[in-house]
Amino acid sequence: MSLRSPLSKAVGLGSAKHGFSHWWWQRVSAIALIPLSIWFVFSVVCLVGGEYQTAVDWLSSPFNATLMLLFVLAALFHGQTGLQVVIEDYVHTKWVNLSILLLIKFASALLAILATISVFKVVLGG
Amino acid sequence: MQKERPLSPHLQVYKPQLTSMLSILHRGTGVFLALGTPVLVLWLLALAGGAEAYVNFQACFNNWFAQLLVFGWTYALFYHLCNGIRHLFWDVGRGFEIETLYTSGKAVMLISVLMTAVTWYFAVSRLGGAA
Ligand code: HEM
């Protein structure tokens, strides 16, 4: 005898889980990344091998800082959702799968916050 | 009751084809790009860290191996970008005819190589100018 209702035991066991929203946001981030990646590569080519001050001045512009954050955050989000699909395909031992997934999620969160704080520091002239 | 359930394709028994190669390359480049994102964040950290941190960061790229990785990342990005657009067309149900699959696949290969070449042409000429 269990206190869990039969419904609560069944819900969420299907293969779909929150599959659609995962799929959808993977596509939304992909579309956002099309112009953002092109902008990013173009910008880096302009800065490559350059002076520190040139790069700081460049990133200090609110416009560049905004696009930079959008690019990094979209890439991290898209990469993280993408890697999840890859490990779901190849790693079938439940606890290993879950451990890698958590590692990817924590690492992405860490990178996202580091990136955000760094960009803010440069924009605010720290 | 059906015991033998369908399995995913055993890749070993298939003859390599352009379409399957491009497909696995999409996954490979996706993973490689994701592995590169920490470097991108390190660059931003270096920018926030001051002139010395930035010079140290740049110094890490003064060897052929790092440069090769960055070159690979650029190509991976362009390949994944172009092939990603191909994927998005499939997502709305377009471009599945065999002939179209091959044409779009070849276009992706050509355009991604061209974009990488143009990018590095400008990057190297700027580096040459700075040195
Ligand atoms: C830094 C940028 C990017 C990173 C780190 C990244 C990473 C990834 C990863 C890890 C996957 C999973 C691969 C798989 O399931 O086989 C993926 C899938 C995908 N990516 Fe990206 N990607 C990036 C940029 C882009 C761009 C610019 C597009 C543009 C269209 C794009 C479109 C897609 C699509 C459509 C998929 C799903 C493919 C499928 O259904 O298997 N990605 N990406």
mmCIF file with all atom_site columns, C-alpha atoms in Angstrom, chain A residues 75-76 79-80 83 103-104 107-108 111, chain B residues 27-42 69 73 76:
data_model
loop_
_atom_site.group_PDB
_atom_site.id
_atom_site.type_symbol
_atom_site.label_atom_id
_atom_site.label_alt_id
_atom_site.label_comp_id
_atom_site.label_asym_id
_atom_site.label_entity_id
_atom_site.label_seq_id
_atom_site.pdbx_PDB_ins_code
_atom_site.Cartn_x
_atom_site.Cartn_y
_atom_site.Cartn_z
_atom_site.occupancy
_atom_site.B_iso_or_equiv
_atom_site.pdbx_formal_charge
_atom_site.auth_seq_id
_atom_site.auth_comp_id
_atom_site.auth_asym_id
_atom_site.auth_atom_id
_atom_site.pdbx_PDB_model_num
ATOM 1  C CA . ALA A 1 75  ? 25.755 29.419 -27.116 1.00 0.00 ? 75  ALA A CA 1
ATOM 2  C CA . LEU A 1 76  ? 25.928 28.040 -23.574 1.00 0.00 ? 76  LEU A CA 1
ATOM 3  C CA . GLY A 1 79  ? 25.309 23.773 -26.252 1.00 0.00 ? 79  GLY A CA 1
ATOM 4  C CA . GLN A 1 80  ? 23.966 22.494 -22.964 1.00 0.00 ? 80  GLN A CA 1
ATOM 5  C CA . LEU A 1 83  ? 24.950 17.937 -25.191 1.00 0.00 ? 83  LEU A CA 1
ATOM 6  C CA . LEU A 1 103 ? 27.842 18.333 -14.457 1.00 0.00 ? 103 LEU A CA 1
ATOM 7  C CA . ILE A 1 104 ? 26.951 19.947 -17.792 1.00 0.00 ? 104 ILE A CA 1
ATOM 8  C CA . ALA A 1 107 ? 29.259 24.009 -15.621 1.00 0.00 ? 107 ALA A CA 1
ATOM 9  C CA . SER A 1 108 ? 27.015 25.980 -17.991 1.00 0.00 ? 108 SER A CA 1
ATOM 10 C CA . LEU A 1 111 ? 30.243 29.838 -17.236 1.00 0.00 ? 111 LEU A CA 1
ATOM 11 C CA . ARG B 2 27  ? 27.039 16.200 -33.911 1.00 0.00 ? 27  ARG B CA 1
ATOM 12 C CA . GLY B 2 28  ? 30.840 16.215 -33.783 1.00 0.00 ? 28  GLY B CA 1
ATOM 13 C CA . THR B 2 29  ? 31.066 19.939 -34.457 1.00 0.00 ? 29  THR B CA 1
ATOM 14 C CA . GLY B 2 30  ? 28.287 20.632 -31.943 1.00 0.00 ? 30  GLY B CA 1
ATOM 15 C CA . VAL B 2 31  ? 30.199 18.850 -29.187 1.00 0.00 ? 31  VAL B CA 1
ATOM 16 C CA . PHE B 2 32  ? 33.482 20.482 -30.201 1.00 0.00 ? 32  PHE B CA 1
ATOM 17 C CA . LEU B 2 33  ? 31.869 23.931 -30.192 1.00 0.00 ? 33  LEU B CA 1
ATOM 18 C CA . ALA B 2 34  ? 30.429 23.301 -26.756 1.00 0.00 ? 34  ALA B CA 1
ATOM 19 C CA . LEU B 2 35  ? 33.838 22.243 -25.472 1.00 0.00 ? 35  LEU B CA 1
ATOM 20 C CA . GLY B 2 36  ? 35.191 25.542 -26.802 1.00 0.00 ? 36  GLY B CA 1
ATOM 21 C CA . THR B 2 37  ? 32.766 27.744 -24.885 1.00 0.00 ? 37  THR B CA 1
ATOM 22 C CA . PRO B 2 38  ? 34.919 27.769 -21.697 1.00 0.00 ? 38  PRO B CA 1
ATOM 23 C CA . VAL B 2 39  ? 37.730 29.336 -23.740 1.00 0.00 ? 39  VAL B CA 1
ATOM 24 C CA . LEU B 2 40  ? 35.357 32.035 -24.851 1.00 0.00 ? 40  LEU B CA 1
ATOM 25 C CA . VAL B 2 41  ? 34.462 32.737 -21.233 1.00 0.00 ? 41  VAL B CA 1
ATOM 26 C CA . LEU B 2 42  ? 38.176 32.786 -20.319 1.00 0.00 ? 42  LEU B CA 1
ATOM 27 C CA . LEU B 2 69  ? 42.240 24.235 -32.243 1.00 0.00 ? 69  LEU B CA 1
ATOM 28 C CA . TRP B 2 73  ? 36.636 25.822 -33.897 1.00 0.00 ? 73  TRP B CA 1
ATOM 29 C CA . ALA B 2 76  ? 33.227 23.789 -36.782 1.00 0.00 ? 76  ALA B CA 1
#
